[in-house]
Coordinates of C-alpha atoms and ligand atoms in Angstrom, one line a residue:
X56 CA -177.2 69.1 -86.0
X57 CA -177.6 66.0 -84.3
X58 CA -175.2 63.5 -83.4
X59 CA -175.0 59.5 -83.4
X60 CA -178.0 57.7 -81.7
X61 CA -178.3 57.5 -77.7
X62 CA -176.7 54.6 -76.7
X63 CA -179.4 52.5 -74.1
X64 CA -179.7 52.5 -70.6
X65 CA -178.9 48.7 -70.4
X66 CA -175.2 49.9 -72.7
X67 CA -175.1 52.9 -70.0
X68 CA -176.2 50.7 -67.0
X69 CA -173.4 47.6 -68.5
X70 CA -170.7 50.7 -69.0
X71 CA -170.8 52.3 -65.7
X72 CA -170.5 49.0 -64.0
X73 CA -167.2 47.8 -66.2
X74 CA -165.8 51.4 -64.9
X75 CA -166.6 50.7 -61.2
X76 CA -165.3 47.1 -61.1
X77 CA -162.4 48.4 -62.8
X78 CA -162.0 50.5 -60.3
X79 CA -162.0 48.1 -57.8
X80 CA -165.8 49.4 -56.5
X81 CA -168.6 46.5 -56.4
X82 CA -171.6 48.2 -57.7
X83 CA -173.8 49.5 -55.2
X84 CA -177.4 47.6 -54.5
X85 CA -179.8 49.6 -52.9
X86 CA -183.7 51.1 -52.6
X87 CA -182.9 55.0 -51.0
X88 CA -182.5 56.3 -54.2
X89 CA -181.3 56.0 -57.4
X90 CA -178.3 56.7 -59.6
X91 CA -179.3 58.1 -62.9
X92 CA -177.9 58.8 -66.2
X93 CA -179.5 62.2 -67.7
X94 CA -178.3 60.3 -71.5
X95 CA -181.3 58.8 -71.8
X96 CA -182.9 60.3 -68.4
X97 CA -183.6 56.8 -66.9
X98 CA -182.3 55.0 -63.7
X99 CA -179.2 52.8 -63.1
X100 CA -179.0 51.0 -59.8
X101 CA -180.4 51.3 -56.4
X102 CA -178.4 52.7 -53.8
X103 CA -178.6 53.3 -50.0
X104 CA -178.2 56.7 -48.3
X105 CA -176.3 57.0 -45.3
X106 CA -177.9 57.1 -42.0
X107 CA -178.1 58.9 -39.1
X108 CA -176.0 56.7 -37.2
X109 CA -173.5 56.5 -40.6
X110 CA -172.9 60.3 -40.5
X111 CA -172.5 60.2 -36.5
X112 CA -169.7 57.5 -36.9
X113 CA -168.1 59.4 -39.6
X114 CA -167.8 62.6 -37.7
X115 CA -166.0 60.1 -34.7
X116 CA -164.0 58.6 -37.2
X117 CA -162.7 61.6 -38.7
X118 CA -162.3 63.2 -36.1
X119 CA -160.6 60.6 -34.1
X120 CA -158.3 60.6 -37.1
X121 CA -157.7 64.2 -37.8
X122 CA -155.5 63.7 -34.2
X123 CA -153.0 61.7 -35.5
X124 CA -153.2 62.7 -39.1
X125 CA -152.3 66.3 -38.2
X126 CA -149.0 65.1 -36.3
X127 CA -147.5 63.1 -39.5
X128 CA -145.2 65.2 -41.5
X129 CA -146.8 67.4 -43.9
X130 CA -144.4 66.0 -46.5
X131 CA -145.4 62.1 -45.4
X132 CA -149.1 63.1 -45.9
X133 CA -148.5 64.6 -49.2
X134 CA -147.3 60.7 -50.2
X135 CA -151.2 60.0 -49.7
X136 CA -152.1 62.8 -52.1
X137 CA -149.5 61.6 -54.7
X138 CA -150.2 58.1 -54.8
X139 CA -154.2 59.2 -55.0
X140 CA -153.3 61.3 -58.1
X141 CA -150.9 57.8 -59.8
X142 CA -154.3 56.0 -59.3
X143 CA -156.4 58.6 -60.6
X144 CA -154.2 58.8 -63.9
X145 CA -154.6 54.6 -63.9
X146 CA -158.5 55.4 -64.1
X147 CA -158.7 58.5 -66.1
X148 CA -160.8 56.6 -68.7
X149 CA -163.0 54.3 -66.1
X150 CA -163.7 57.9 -64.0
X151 CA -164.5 59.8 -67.2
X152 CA -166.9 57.4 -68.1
X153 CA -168.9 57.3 -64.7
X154 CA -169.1 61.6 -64.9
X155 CA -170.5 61.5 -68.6
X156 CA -172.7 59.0 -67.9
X157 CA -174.0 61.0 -64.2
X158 CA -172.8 64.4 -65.5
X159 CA -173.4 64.1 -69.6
X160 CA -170.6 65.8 -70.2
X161 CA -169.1 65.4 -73.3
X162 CA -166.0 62.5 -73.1
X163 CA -163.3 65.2 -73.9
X164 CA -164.6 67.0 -71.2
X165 CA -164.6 64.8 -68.7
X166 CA -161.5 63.7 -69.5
X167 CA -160.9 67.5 -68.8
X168 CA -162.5 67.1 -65.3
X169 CA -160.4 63.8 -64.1
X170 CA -156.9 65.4 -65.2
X171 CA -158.0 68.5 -63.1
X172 CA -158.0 65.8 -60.4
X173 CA -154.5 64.7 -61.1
X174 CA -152.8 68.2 -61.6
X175 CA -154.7 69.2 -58.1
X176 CA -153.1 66.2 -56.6
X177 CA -149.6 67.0 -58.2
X178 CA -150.2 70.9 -56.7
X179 CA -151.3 69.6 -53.3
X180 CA -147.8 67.2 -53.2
X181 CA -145.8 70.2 -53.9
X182 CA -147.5 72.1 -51.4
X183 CA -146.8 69.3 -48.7
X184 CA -143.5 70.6 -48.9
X185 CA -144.5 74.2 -49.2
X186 CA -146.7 75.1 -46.2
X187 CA -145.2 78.5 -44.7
X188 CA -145.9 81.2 -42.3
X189 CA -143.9 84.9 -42.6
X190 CA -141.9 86.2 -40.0
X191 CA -142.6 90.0 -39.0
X192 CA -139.9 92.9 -37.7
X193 CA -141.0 92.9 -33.6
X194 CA -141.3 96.3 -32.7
X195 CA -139.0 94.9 -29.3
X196 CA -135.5 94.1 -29.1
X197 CA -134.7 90.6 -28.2
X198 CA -137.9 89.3 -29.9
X199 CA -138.6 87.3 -32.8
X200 CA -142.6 87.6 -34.4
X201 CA -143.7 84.9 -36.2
X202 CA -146.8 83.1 -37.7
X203 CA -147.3 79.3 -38.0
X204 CA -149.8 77.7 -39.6
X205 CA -151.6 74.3 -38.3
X206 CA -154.3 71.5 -39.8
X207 CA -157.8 72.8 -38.8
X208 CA -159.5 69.9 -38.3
X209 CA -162.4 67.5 -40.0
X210 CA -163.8 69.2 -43.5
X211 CA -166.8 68.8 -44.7
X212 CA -167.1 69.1 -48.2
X213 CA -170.3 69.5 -49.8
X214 CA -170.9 69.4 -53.6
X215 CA -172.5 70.1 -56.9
X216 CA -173.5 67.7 -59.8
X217 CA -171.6 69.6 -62.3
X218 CA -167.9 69.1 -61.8
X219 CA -168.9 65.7 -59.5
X220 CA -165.2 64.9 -59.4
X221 CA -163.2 68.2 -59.7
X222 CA -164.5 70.2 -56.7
X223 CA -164.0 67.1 -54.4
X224 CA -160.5 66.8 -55.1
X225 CA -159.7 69.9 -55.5
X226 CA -160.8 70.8 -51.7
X227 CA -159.4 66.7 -50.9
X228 CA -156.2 66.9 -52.0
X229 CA -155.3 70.4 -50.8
X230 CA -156.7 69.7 -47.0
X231 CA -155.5 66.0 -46.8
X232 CA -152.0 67.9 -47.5
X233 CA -153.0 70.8 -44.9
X234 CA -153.4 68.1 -42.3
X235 CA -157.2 68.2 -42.3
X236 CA -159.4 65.0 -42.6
X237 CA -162.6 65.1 -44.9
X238 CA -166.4 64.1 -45.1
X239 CA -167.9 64.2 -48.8
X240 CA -171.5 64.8 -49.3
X241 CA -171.5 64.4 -53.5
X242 CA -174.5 66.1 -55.5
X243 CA -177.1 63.3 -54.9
X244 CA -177.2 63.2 -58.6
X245 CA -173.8 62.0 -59.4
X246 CA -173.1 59.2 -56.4
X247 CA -171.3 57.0 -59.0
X248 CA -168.2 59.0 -59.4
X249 CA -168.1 59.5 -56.1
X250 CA -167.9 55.9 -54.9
X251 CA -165.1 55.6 -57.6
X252 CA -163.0 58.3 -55.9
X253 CA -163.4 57.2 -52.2
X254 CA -162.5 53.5 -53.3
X255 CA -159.4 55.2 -54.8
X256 CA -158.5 56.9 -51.8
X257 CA -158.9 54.2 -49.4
X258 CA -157.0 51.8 -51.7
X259 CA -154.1 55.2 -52.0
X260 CA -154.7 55.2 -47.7
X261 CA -154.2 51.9 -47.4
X262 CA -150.7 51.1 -49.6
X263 CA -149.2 54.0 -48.3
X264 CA -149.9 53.3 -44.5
X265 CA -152.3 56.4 -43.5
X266 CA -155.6 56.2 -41.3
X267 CA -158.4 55.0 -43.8
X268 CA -160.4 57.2 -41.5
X269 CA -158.7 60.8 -43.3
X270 CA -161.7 60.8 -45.8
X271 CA -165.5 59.0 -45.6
X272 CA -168.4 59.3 -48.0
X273 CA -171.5 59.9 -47.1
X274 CA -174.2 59.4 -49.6
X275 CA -177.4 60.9 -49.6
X276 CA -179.6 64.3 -50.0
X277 CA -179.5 68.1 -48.5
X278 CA -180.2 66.3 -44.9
X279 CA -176.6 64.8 -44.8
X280 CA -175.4 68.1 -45.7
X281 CA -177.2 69.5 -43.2
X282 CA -176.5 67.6 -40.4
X283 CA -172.6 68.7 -41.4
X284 CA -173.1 72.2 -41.8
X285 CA -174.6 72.1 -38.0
X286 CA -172.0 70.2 -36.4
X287 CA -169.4 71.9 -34.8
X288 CA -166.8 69.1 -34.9
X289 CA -166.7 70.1 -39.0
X290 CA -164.4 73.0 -38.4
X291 CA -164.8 73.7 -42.3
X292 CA -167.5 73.5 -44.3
X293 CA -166.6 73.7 -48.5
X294 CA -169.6 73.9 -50.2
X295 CA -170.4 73.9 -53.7
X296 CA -173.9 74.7 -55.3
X297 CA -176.0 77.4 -56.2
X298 CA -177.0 80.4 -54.2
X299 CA -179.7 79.1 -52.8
X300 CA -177.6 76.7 -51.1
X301 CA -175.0 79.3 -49.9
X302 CA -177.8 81.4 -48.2
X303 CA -179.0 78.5 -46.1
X304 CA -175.5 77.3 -45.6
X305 CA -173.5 80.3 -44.8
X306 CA -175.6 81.3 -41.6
X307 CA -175.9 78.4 -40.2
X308 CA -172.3 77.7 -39.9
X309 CA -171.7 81.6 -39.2
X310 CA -174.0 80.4 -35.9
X311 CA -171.8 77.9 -34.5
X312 CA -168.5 79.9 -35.5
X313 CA -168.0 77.4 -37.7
X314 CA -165.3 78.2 -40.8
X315 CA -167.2 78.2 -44.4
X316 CA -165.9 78.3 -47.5
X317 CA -168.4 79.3 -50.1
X318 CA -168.5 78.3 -54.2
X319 CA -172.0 79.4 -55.3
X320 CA -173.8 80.5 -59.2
X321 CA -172.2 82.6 -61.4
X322 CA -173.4 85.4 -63.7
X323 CA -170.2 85.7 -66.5
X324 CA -170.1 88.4 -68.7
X325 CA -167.6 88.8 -71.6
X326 CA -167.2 92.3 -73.3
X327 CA -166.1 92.3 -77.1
X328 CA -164.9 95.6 -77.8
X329 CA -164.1 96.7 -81.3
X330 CA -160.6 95.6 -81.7
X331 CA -161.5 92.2 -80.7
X332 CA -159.7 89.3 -82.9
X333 CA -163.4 88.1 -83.6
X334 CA -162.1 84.5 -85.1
X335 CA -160.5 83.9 -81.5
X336 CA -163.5 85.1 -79.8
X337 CA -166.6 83.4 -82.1
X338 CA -164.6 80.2 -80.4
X339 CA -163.9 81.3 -77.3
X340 CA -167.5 82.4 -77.1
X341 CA -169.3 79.5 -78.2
X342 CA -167.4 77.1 -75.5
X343 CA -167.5 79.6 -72.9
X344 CA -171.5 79.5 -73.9
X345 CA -172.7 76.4 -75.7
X346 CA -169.7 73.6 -73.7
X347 CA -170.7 71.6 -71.0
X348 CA -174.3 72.3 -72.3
X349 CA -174.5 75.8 -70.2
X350 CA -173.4 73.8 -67.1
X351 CA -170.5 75.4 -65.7
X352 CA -170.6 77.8 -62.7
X353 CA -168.4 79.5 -65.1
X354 CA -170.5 79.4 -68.2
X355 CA -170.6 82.7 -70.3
X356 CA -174.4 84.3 -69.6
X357 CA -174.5 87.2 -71.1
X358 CA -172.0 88.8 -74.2
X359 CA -171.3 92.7 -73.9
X360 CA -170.3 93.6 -77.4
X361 CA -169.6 97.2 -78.7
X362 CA -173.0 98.6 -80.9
X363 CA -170.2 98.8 -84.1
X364 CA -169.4 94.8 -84.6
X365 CA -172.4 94.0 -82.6
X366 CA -174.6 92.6 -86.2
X367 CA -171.4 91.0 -87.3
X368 CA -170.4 89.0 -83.9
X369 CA -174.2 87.9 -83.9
X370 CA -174.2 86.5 -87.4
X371 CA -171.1 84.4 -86.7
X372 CA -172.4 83.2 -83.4
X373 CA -175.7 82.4 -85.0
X374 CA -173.8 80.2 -87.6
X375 CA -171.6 78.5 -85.3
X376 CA -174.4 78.0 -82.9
X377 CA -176.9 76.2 -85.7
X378 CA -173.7 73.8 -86.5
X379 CA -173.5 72.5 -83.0
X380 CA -173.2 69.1 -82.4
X381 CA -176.0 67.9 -79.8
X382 CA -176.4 64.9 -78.5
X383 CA -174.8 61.0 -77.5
X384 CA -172.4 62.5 -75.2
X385 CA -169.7 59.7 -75.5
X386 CA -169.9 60.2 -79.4
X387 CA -166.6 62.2 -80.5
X388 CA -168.5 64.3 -83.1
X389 CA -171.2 65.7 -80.1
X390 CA -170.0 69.6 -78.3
X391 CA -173.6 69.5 -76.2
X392 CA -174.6 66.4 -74.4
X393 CA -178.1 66.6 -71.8
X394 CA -179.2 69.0 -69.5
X395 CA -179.0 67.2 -66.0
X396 CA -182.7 67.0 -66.0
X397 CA -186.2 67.7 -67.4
X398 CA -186.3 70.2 -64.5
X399 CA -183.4 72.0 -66.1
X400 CA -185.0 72.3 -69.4
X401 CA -188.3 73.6 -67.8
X402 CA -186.5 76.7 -65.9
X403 CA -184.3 77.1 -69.5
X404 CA -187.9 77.5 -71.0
X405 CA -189.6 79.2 -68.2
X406 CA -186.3 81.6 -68.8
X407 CA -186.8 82.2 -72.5
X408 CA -190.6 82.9 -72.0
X409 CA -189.8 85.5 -69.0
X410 CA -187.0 86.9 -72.0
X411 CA -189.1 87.7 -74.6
X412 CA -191.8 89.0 -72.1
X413 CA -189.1 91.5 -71.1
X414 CA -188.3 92.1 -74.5
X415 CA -186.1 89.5 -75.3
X416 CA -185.1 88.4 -79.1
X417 CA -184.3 84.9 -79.7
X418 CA -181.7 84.8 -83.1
X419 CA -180.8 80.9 -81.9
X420 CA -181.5 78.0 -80.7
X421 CA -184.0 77.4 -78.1
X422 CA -185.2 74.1 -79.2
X423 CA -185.8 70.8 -77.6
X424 CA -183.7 68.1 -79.7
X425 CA -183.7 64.6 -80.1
X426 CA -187.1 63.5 -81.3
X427 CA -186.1 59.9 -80.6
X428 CA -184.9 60.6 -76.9
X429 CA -187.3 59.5 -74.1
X430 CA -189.3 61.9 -72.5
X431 CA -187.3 61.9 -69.2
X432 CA -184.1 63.1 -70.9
X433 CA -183.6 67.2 -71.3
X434 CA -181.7 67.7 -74.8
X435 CA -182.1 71.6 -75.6
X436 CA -180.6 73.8 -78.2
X437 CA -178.0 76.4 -77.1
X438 CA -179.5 79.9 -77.3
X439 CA -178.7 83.6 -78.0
X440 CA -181.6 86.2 -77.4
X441 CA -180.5 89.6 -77.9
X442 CA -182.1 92.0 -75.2
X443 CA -182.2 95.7 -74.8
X444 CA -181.2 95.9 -71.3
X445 CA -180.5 93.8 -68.1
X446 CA -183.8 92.9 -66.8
X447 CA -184.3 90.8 -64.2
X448 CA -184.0 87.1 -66.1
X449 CA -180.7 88.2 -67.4
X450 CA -179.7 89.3 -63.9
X451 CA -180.1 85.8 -62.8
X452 CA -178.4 82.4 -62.9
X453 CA -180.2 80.2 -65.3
X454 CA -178.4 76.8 -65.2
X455 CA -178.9 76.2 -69.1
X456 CA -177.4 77.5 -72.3
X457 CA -178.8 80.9 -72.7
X458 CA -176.3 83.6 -73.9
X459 CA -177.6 87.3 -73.4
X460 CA -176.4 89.5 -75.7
X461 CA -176.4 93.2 -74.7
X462 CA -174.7 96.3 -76.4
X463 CA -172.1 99.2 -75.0
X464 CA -171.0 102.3 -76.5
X465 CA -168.5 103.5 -74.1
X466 CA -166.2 100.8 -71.9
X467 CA -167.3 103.0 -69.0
X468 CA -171.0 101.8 -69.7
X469 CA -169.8 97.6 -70.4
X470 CA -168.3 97.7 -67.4
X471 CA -171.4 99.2 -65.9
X472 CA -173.6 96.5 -67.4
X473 CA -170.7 94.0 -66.2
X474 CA -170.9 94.4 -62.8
X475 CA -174.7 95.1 -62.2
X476 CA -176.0 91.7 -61.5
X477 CA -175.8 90.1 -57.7
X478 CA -173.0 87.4 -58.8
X479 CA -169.1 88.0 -59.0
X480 CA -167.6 84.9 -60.7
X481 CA -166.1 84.9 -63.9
X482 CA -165.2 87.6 -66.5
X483 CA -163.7 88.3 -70.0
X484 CA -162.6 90.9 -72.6
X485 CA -161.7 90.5 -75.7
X486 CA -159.6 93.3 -77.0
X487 CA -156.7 94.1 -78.8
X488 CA -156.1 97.3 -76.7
X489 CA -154.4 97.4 -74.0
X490 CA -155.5 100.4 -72.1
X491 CA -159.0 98.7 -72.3
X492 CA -157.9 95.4 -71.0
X493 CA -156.0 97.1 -67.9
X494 CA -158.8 98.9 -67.0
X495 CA -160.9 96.2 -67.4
X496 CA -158.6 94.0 -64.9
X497 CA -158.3 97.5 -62.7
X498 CA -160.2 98.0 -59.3
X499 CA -162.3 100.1 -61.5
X500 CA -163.0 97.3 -63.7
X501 CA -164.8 93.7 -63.3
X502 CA -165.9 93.1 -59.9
X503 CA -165.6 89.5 -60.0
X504 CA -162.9 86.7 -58.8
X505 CA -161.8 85.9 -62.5
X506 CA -161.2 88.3 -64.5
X507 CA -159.4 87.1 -68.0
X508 CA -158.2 89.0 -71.3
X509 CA -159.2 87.2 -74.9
X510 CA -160.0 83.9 -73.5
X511 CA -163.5 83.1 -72.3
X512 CA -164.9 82.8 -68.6
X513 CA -164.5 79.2 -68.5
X514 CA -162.0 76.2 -68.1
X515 CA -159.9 77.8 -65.4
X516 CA -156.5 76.3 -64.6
X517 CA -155.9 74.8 -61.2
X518 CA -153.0 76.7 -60.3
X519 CA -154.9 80.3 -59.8
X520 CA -157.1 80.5 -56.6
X521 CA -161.1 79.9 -58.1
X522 CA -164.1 81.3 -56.7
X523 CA -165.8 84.9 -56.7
X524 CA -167.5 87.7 -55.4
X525 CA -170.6 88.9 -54.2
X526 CA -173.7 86.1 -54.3
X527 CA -171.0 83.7 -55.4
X528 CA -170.0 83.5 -51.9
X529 CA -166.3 85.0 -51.3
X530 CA -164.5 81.3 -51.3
X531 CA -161.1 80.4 -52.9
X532 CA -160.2 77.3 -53.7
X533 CA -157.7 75.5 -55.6
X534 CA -154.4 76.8 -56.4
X535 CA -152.3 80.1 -55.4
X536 CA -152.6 80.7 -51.6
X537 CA -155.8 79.0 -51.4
X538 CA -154.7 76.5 -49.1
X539 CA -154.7 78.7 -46.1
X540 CA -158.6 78.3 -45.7
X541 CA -158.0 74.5 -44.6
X542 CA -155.6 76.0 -41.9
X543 CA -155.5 78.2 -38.8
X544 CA -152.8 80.6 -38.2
X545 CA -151.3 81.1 -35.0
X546 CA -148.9 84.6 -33.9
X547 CA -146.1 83.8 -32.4
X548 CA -144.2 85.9 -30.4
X549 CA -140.8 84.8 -28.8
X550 CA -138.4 86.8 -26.1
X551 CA -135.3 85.7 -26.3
X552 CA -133.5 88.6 -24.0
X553 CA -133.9 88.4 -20.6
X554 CA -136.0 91.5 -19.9
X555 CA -139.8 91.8 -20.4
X556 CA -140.5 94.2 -22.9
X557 CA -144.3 95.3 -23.2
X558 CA -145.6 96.0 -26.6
X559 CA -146.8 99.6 -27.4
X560 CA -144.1 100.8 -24.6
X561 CA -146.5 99.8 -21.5
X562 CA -144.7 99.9 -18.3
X563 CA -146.5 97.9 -15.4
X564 CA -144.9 96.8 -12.1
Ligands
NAD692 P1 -177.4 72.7 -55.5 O1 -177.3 73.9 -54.7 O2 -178.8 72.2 -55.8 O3 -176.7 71.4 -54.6 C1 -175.3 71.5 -54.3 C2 -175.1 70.6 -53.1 O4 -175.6 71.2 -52.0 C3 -175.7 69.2 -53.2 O5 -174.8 68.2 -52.7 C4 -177.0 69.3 -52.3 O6 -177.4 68.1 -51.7 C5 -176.4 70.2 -51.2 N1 -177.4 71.1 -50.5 C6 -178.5 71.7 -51.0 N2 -179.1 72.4 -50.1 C7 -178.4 72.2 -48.9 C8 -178.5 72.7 -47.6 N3 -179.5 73.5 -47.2 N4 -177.6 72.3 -46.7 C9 -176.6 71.5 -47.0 N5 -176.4 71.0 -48.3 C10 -177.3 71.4 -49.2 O7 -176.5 72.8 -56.8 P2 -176.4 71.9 -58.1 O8 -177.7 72.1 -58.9 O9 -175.9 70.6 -57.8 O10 -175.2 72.7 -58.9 C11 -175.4 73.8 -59.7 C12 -175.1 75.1 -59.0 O11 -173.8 75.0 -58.4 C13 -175.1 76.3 -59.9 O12 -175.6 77.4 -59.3 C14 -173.6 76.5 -60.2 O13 -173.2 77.8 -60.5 C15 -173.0 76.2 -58.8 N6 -171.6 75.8 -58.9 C16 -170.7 76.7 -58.4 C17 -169.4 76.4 -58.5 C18 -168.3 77.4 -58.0 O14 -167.2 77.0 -57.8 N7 -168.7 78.6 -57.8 C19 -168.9 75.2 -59.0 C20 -169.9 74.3 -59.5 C21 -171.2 74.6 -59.4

């Protein structure tokens, strides 16, 4: 199925700018590179990259600001978070726009994306008043162990075109709280959205009286990112993207003793055993799968279902897949809107071809659609290929809408297959027993930082900690305890007798 026609680029070009000037941003003129829309695959406006000397004078400014901004009251900065969040919900629509038009994600989920922005900022006011350290039983008398926790310093966060808005707030609002400043360097793909939100958050700085200087944008490619990841004024780095990324990243802030925090690809696996509610998870399967056109770090990859209901689940995903809305994004009837790019259809094809090489069936999907789209834009089918085994393209993060689908006999052997791949983000069962879902959220069970029970692997709330294991890097962001990774503890220990006591019974002198 197909949806209404593509609107133009001139509509998309008009659009975007009656979201930024309602936002208060003037739109950008420029010749370092260009903002593009991947709805109809063509160019927007010109913009300019930052500089050399911009990213210098960032870090100073920053930095310089980080030194007061640490001393105001964690409660007072948490005013800053709030009033960005009041201004965020003003926008909602404007800031939906710019990510569908950047993003192409369908409106309802971008709409999605910007209240994540708001109930981060709502958790991050909370947490102003809610930053704690434990105290601990001192093995001496007289003595009182404590720890405290204090703002690190500038962060740098670094992100990915897929949640172009999400990710930046939800690592903004919990380290502007935390006492940190922050330097964004936004996917070069979505620059848009990310002028809206630093014009929001100077305009939230300025009526609530705190340095302008706690966040700056820079705009630009990897070599921005770079230039952060090496400098060691950027206590933190936050970075977003695929693996590749991480593995370039990670070391080099490892060799400057730098603090990184690490949100890389996924692999997700659900397992359907055979007392599965299979109307609950044919829909739960086909967003986890088919939403956000494949393009979620969480997005379901590959389906584990038990060999007895595994001809019956296919049939029903085949059916629901071959009704799937693709297309106009902004339309209300569309579930898949573009891949981000022409590139991103050619490794989803290069990916089927390695499938079927490998013994891969294709039951759906695996089209490209929309005949009357220009050539630039990347509109593809969702896909299922049933495959024997986990070979090496189904080991692997393809950034597309390809669904694996393997089959188990015993749970011991789904689990298996769950965990043997080099990611550890997101996970599912779906199962009416509840041995089998225990020991599927066990330590003998999945391996990876999510890890849900008959809902899929995507659309995590904000108030769990997000991130995973293994090639996905290690890094939590987001709610529960999360925010401690935008702070440094400190031991304290205090003797308030008058005699010196030496730990561990030492006597000296
Ligand atoms: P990407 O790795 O191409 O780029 C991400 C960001 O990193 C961009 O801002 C880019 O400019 C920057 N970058 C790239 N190389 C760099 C380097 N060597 N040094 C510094 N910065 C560098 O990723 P993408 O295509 O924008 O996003 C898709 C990927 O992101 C997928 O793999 C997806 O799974 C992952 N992702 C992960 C999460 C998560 O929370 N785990 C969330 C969203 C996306």
């Amino acid at each position: 199925m197909t949806s209404t026609a593509l609107p133009t680029t001139e509509d998309l070009r008009t659009r975007a700018r009656t979201s930024l000037e309602r936002v208060g941003v003037t739109v950008p003129e420029g010749t370092d590179f260009r903002a593009r829309t991947p709805i109809t695959g063509e160019d927007l406006f010109g913009l300019e990259a930052a500089t050399a000397a911009d990213t210098e004078e960032a870090l100073t400014a920053t930095r310089a600001a980080f030194l007061t901004w640490r001393t105001t009251p964690a409660p007072r900065r948490g005013e800053l978070v709030r009033r960005l969040g009041e201004l965020l919900r003003d926008h909602k629509s404007d800031l939906a726009d710019l990510i569908t038009i950047e993003a192409g994600k369908i409106r309802s989920e971008a709409l999605g994306e910007v209240q994540e922005m708001i109930d981060i900022c709502d958790f991050a006011v909370g947490l102003s008043r809610q930053l704690y350290g434990r105290t601990i039983a001192s093995e001496r008398p007289g003595h009182r162990l404590a720890e405290t926790w204090h703002p690190l310093g500038v962060v740098g966060v670094i992100s990915a075109f897929n949640f172009p808005a999400a990710v930046w707030s939800w690592n903004t609002a919990v380290a502007l709280a935390c006492g940190d400043t922050v330097i964004w360097k936004p996917s070069e793909l979505t620059p848009l959205i990310s002028l809206a939100c630093d014009h929001l958050l100077a305009r939230a700085a300025e009526e609530v009286g705190a340095p302008r200087d706690v966040h700056r944008l820079l705009l630009g490619d990897r070599t921005i990112g770079e230039k952060l990841v090496d400098d060691p004024r950027v206590a933190l780095i936050s970075a977003t993207g695929s693996t590749r990324m991480g593995r370039e990243v990670g070391p080099r802030v490892a060799a400057r003793f730098g603090r990184s925090l690490l949100e890389l690809g996924g692999n997700n696996a659900a397992v359907v055993a055979p007392s599965a509610d299979l109307d609950l998870a044919v829909q739960a399967i086909v967003f986890a799968a088919a939403g956000t056109a494949g393009q979620r770090c969480t997005t379901l990859r590959r389906l584990i279902v038990h060999r007895d209901i595994a001809d019956t689940l296919v049939a029903r995903l085949t059916a629901a897949y071959q009704k799937l809305p693709i297309g106009n994004p902004f339309d209300d009837a569309t579930l898949v809107g573009p891949l981000i790019s022409t590139k991103a259809l050619d490794g989803m094809q290069d990916a089927l071809t390695r499938a079927q090489g490998q013994g891969g069936k294709i039951l759906a999907g695996g089209g490209r659609r929309l005949a009357e789209a220009a050539a630039q834009a990347a509109y593809a089918e969702p896909v299922i290929v049933r495959v024997d085994k986990q070979s090496d393209v189904v080991r692997e993060e393809t950034f597309a809408p390809i669904l694996y689908v393997l089959t188990y006999d015993t749970l011991d052997e789904a689990i298996a297959l769950h965990n043997d791949v080099p990611q550890g983000l997101s996970s599912s069962i779906f199962t009416r027993d509840q041995q089998e879902a225990e020991l599927f959220l066990s330590a003998e069970g999945s391996d990876c930082g999510i890890a849900n029970v008959n809902i899929g692997t995507s659309g995590a709330e904000i108030g769990g900690a997000f991130g995973g294991e293994k090639e996905t890097g290690g890094g939590r962001e987001s709610g529960s305890d999360s925010w401690r990774a935008y702070m440094r503890p400190a031991t304290n220990t205090i003797n308030y007798s008058s005699r010196l006591a030496l730990a561990q019974n030492v006597s000296f002198l």
